[in-house]
Amino acid sequence: QTIKGNGKESQALMGSIISSKESKDFKKRMRLKRKKCGDPSQGDFLGPWAHYEGEHVTGVVELTEEQKKHLQKLEEKRQKRIEEEAQVDNRPVMVSAKSVLHGEYERDYQGKSFIAPPSEMKAAKHQCFIPRKWVHTWTGHSKGVQCVRLFPKYGHLMLSGSLDHKVKLWDVLAHRRCIRTYMGHTEGIRDIAFTNDGKHFLSASYDTNILL
């Protein structure tokens, strides 16, 4: 390292650099010489009071057998608590899936299910394009919506998955309202997908579960 300046300033700066380096080396050597803190279950626990190798120590109090047994019991309880917490963290949380129908009947007067497409509609491949104007706003989720899927081949219904742990089924053509809300996840919804016939759907969540 090059030091510029007059003689006194250079000597003082060089001395401070050497002093700082020697101090770091000394601390490192002392850390290596310090004895281990020990195991509390064996009665030789020293903790932050552990002395250094070669250091003369007086007045070290030996634990009695009763104290050692008490420490052993405390250590066993601590280990058991750690194991129980680890098992709880790794155990998948299962919640019974349920749904709420936002209407009076699941079938109409003809006996058709609410998921059945209108009789005048025909199955076709949908063309996707950017709309030129705002059409409608569906409101119902309490947190951000992660994904939206239209009913296959017809598009008269729409699924939405949200970070509020819920999946909602919406009417797209007629009343444009929420038909049903599905619950069963404990975390936000990551993705959803209809089956090919549209009679079922899959929901994947951040709770590591996939529900059908």
Short mmCIF file of C-alpha atoms in Angstrom, two decimals:
data_model
loop_
_atom_site.label_atom_id
_atom_site.label_comp_id
_atom_site.label_asym_id
_atom_site.label_seq_id
_atom_site.Cartn_x
_atom_site.Cartn_y
_atom_site.Cartn_z
CA GLN A 1 0.00 0.00 0.00
CA THR A 2 1.35 3.43 -0.99
CA ILE A 3 1.06 6.19 1.61
CA LYS A 4 1.43 9.81 0.54
CA GLY A 5 2.09 12.75 2.86
CA ASN A 6 4.83 14.12 5.10
CA GLY A 7 7.00 11.84 7.22
CA LYS A 8 5.16 12.14 10.53
CA GLU A 9 1.74 11.60 8.99
CA SER A 10 2.99 8.58 7.03
CA GLN A 11 4.57 7.01 10.11
CA ALA A 12 1.43 7.57 12.17
CA LEU A 13 -0.81 6.09 9.46
CA MET A 14 1.48 3.10 8.95
CA GLY A 15 1.58 2.53 12.70
CA SER A 16 -2.23 2.55 12.92
CA ILE A 17 -2.49 0.03 10.04
CA ILE A 18 0.02 -2.31 11.71
CA SER A 19 -1.69 -1.89 15.07
CA SER A 20 -5.09 -2.72 13.54
CA LYS A 21 -3.71 -5.82 11.82
CA GLU A 22 -1.99 -7.02 14.99
CA SER A 23 -5.22 -6.51 16.93
CA LYS A 24 -7.19 -8.62 14.44
CA ASP A 25 -4.56 -11.37 14.52
CA PHE A 26 -4.56 -11.34 18.31
CA LYS A 27 -8.36 -11.67 18.48
CA LYS A 28 -8.28 -14.53 16.00
CA ARG A 29 -5.64 -16.39 18.02
CA MET A 30 -7.64 -15.91 21.20
CA ARG A 31 -10.82 -17.26 19.58
CA LEU A 32 -8.96 -20.40 18.54
CA LYS A 33 -7.56 -20.86 22.05
CA ARG A 34 -10.94 -20.53 23.74
CA LYS A 35 -12.45 -23.79 24.96
CA LYS A 36 -15.80 -25.10 23.74
CA CYS A 37 -18.90 -24.09 25.66
CA GLY A 38 -19.78 -27.74 26.38
CA ASP A 39 -22.97 -29.76 26.46
CA PRO A 40 -25.58 -28.76 29.08
CA SER A 41 -26.82 -32.34 29.29
CA GLN A 42 -23.41 -33.59 30.42
CA GLY A 43 -22.90 -31.08 33.20
CA ASP A 44 -19.86 -29.39 31.61
CA PHE A 45 -21.70 -26.40 30.11
CA LEU A 46 -19.63 -23.23 30.28
CA GLY A 47 -21.44 -21.01 27.78
CA PRO A 48 -20.01 -17.49 27.45
CA TRP A 49 -17.85 -18.08 30.55
CA ALA A 50 -15.59 -20.62 28.82
CA HIS A 51 -11.93 -19.87 29.59
CA TYR A 52 -8.87 -20.05 27.35
CA GLU A 53 -6.29 -22.80 27.01
CA GLY A 54 -3.41 -22.29 29.43
CA GLU A 55 -5.45 -19.91 31.57
CA HIS A 56 -5.34 -20.64 35.30
CA VAL A 57 -8.93 -20.87 36.55
CA THR A 58 -9.88 -21.06 40.21
CA GLY A 59 -13.19 -21.47 41.90
CA VAL A 60 -14.82 -23.74 39.28
CA VAL A 61 -17.95 -25.23 40.84
CA GLU A 62 -18.71 -28.82 39.92
CA LEU A 63 -22.37 -29.73 39.42
CA THR A 64 -23.92 -32.27 41.70
CA GLU A 65 -25.53 -35.44 40.36
CA GLU A 66 -28.97 -34.00 41.04
CA GLN A 67 -28.14 -30.85 39.07
CA LYS A 68 -26.78 -32.92 36.18
CA LYS A 69 -29.98 -35.00 36.07
CA HIS A 70 -32.07 -31.81 36.11
CA LEU A 71 -30.08 -30.37 33.19
CA GLN A 72 -30.42 -33.67 31.34
CA LYS A 73 -34.22 -33.56 31.70
CA LEU A 74 -34.34 -29.97 30.47
CA GLU A 75 -32.24 -30.88 27.42
CA GLU A 76 -34.47 -33.88 26.62
CA LYS A 77 -37.58 -31.68 26.82
CA ARG A 78 -35.96 -29.12 24.52
CA GLN A 79 -35.03 -31.79 21.94
CA LYS A 80 -38.54 -33.28 22.09
CA ARG A 81 -40.11 -29.85 21.54
CA ILE A 82 -37.85 -29.24 18.53
CA GLU A 83 -38.81 -32.60 17.01
CA GLU A 84 -42.53 -31.96 17.56
CA GLU A 85 -42.31 -28.52 15.94
CA ALA A 86 -40.47 -30.02 12.95
CA GLN A 87 -43.19 -32.67 12.53
CA VAL A 88 -45.93 -30.03 12.64
CA ASP A 89 -44.14 -27.90 10.05
CA ASN A 90 -43.71 -30.84 7.67
CA ARG A 91 -47.20 -32.28 8.10
CA PRO A 92 -49.55 -31.22 5.23
CA VAL A 93 -52.55 -29.27 6.43
CA MET A 94 -55.76 -30.77 5.08
CA VAL A 95 -58.99 -28.78 5.09
CA SER A 96 -62.33 -30.25 4.08
CA ALA A 97 -63.31 -28.83 0.71
CA LYS A 98 -66.73 -27.22 0.42
CA SER A 99 -68.64 -24.87 -1.83
CA VAL A 100 -71.38 -22.28 -1.51
CA LEU A 101 -74.08 -21.97 -4.18
CA HIS A 102 -75.12 -18.35 -4.77
CA GLY A 103 -78.64 -19.12 -5.90
CA GLU A 104 -81.69 -21.15 -5.08
CA TYR A 105 -81.36 -24.15 -7.40
CA GLU A 106 -78.58 -26.14 -9.04
CA ARG A 107 -80.88 -27.11 -11.94
CA ASP A 108 -83.45 -25.19 -13.95
CA TYR A 109 -87.04 -26.14 -14.64
CA GLN A 110 -85.88 -28.42 -17.47
CA GLY A 111 -83.51 -30.28 -15.17
CA LYS A 112 -80.36 -28.83 -16.76
CA SER A 113 -77.36 -28.17 -14.49
CA PHE A 114 -76.12 -24.64 -14.01
CA ILE A 115 -72.88 -25.56 -15.79
CA ALA A 116 -74.65 -26.71 -18.97
CA PRO A 117 -74.18 -24.33 -21.92
CA PRO A 118 -77.22 -22.57 -23.40
CA SER A 119 -79.05 -24.63 -26.02
CA GLU A 120 -78.47 -22.02 -28.72
CA MET A 121 -74.68 -22.15 -28.31
CA LYS A 122 -72.48 -24.51 -30.30
CA ALA A 123 -69.06 -25.78 -29.38
CA ALA A 124 -66.33 -23.90 -31.21
CA LYS A 125 -62.75 -22.76 -30.92
CA HIS A 126 -62.61 -19.31 -29.39
CA GLN A 127 -60.63 -16.51 -30.95
CA CYS A 128 -58.61 -14.50 -28.44
CA PHE A 129 -58.06 -10.81 -29.05
CA ILE A 130 -57.51 -7.61 -27.13
CA PRO A 131 -60.90 -5.94 -26.48
CA ARG A 132 -61.44 -2.42 -27.71
CA LYS A 133 -63.50 -1.31 -24.73
CA TRP A 134 -64.34 -2.24 -21.15
CA VAL A 135 -67.17 -4.80 -21.03
CA HIS A 136 -67.82 -5.77 -17.42
CA THR A 137 -66.23 -6.02 -13.97
CA TRP A 138 -66.75 -9.13 -11.85
CA THR A 139 -66.39 -8.29 -8.15
CA GLY A 140 -66.21 -10.81 -5.32
CA HIS A 141 -62.63 -11.71 -4.34
CA SER A 142 -61.08 -10.03 -1.33
CA LYS A 143 -57.49 -10.34 -2.63
CA GLY A 144 -55.67 -10.34 -5.94
CA VAL A 145 -56.84 -12.68 -8.71
CA GLN A 146 -54.07 -15.01 -9.91
CA CYS A 147 -55.72 -16.76 -12.88
CA VAL A 148 -58.88 -16.86 -14.99
CA ARG A 149 -60.13 -19.73 -17.17
CA LEU A 150 -63.14 -19.90 -19.52
CA PHE A 151 -65.38 -22.95 -19.88
CA PRO A 152 -63.92 -25.18 -22.65
CA LYS A 153 -65.46 -24.84 -26.14
CA TYR A 154 -68.35 -22.62 -25.01
CA GLY A 155 -66.99 -19.89 -22.74
CA HIS A 156 -70.33 -19.23 -21.01
CA LEU A 157 -68.75 -19.72 -17.57
CA MET A 158 -65.52 -18.45 -16.07
CA LEU A 159 -63.34 -19.70 -13.22
CA SER A 160 -61.18 -17.34 -11.16
CA GLY A 161 -58.54 -18.26 -8.58
CA SER A 162 -57.45 -15.74 -5.98
CA LEU A 163 -54.99 -15.20 -3.16
CA ASP A 164 -57.96 -15.23 -0.77
CA HIS A 165 -57.78 -19.08 -0.97
CA LYS A 166 -61.02 -19.29 -3.00
CA VAL A 167 -62.09 -20.30 -6.50
CA LYS A 168 -65.21 -18.68 -7.94
CA LEU A 169 -67.39 -19.70 -10.87
CA TRP A 170 -68.94 -16.81 -12.79
CA ASP A 171 -71.70 -16.43 -15.34
CA VAL A 172 -70.31 -14.68 -18.42
CA LEU A 173 -73.31 -14.31 -20.74
CA ALA A 174 -76.57 -13.87 -18.81
CA HIS A 175 -76.53 -12.24 -15.37
CA ARG A 176 -72.74 -11.97 -15.08
CA ARG A 177 -72.78 -12.85 -11.38
CA CYS A 178 -70.95 -15.34 -9.16
CA ILE A 179 -72.66 -18.73 -9.34
CA ARG A 180 -70.58 -20.71 -6.85
CA THR A 181 -67.61 -20.27 -4.50
CA TYR A 182 -65.26 -23.19 -3.81
CA MET A 183 -63.16 -23.37 -0.63
CA GLY A 184 -60.65 -25.94 0.60
CA HIS A 185 -57.17 -24.45 0.28
CA THR A 186 -55.28 -22.85 3.15
CA GLU A 187 -53.13 -20.62 0.95
CA GLY A 188 -53.61 -18.56 -2.19
CA ILE A 189 -54.55 -20.18 -5.50
CA ARG A 190 -51.65 -20.54 -7.94
CA ASP A 191 -53.49 -21.91 -11.00
CA ILE A 192 -56.77 -23.53 -12.11
CA ALA A 193 -57.82 -25.62 -15.12
CA PHE A 194 -61.06 -27.12 -16.42
CA THR A 195 -61.22 -30.74 -17.50
CA ASN A 196 -61.92 -31.25 -21.24
CA ASP A 197 -65.66 -31.70 -20.70
CA GLY A 198 -65.88 -28.80 -18.23
CA LYS A 199 -67.59 -30.90 -15.54
CA HIS A 200 -64.65 -30.70 -13.14
CA PHE A 201 -61.68 -28.48 -12.54
CA LEU A 202 -58.30 -28.65 -10.82
CA SER A 203 -56.95 -26.00 -8.46
CA ALA A 204 -53.29 -25.74 -7.45
CA SER A 205 -52.40 -23.72 -4.37
CA TYR A 206 -49.37 -22.40 -2.52
CA ASP A 207 -50.34 -24.80 0.30
CA THR A 208 -48.72 -27.55 -1.89
CA ASN A 209 -52.08 -29.24 -2.55
CA ILE A 210 -54.02 -29.85 -5.78
CA LEU A 211 -57.77 -30.31 -5.45
CA LEU A 212 -60.18 -31.80 -7.98
#
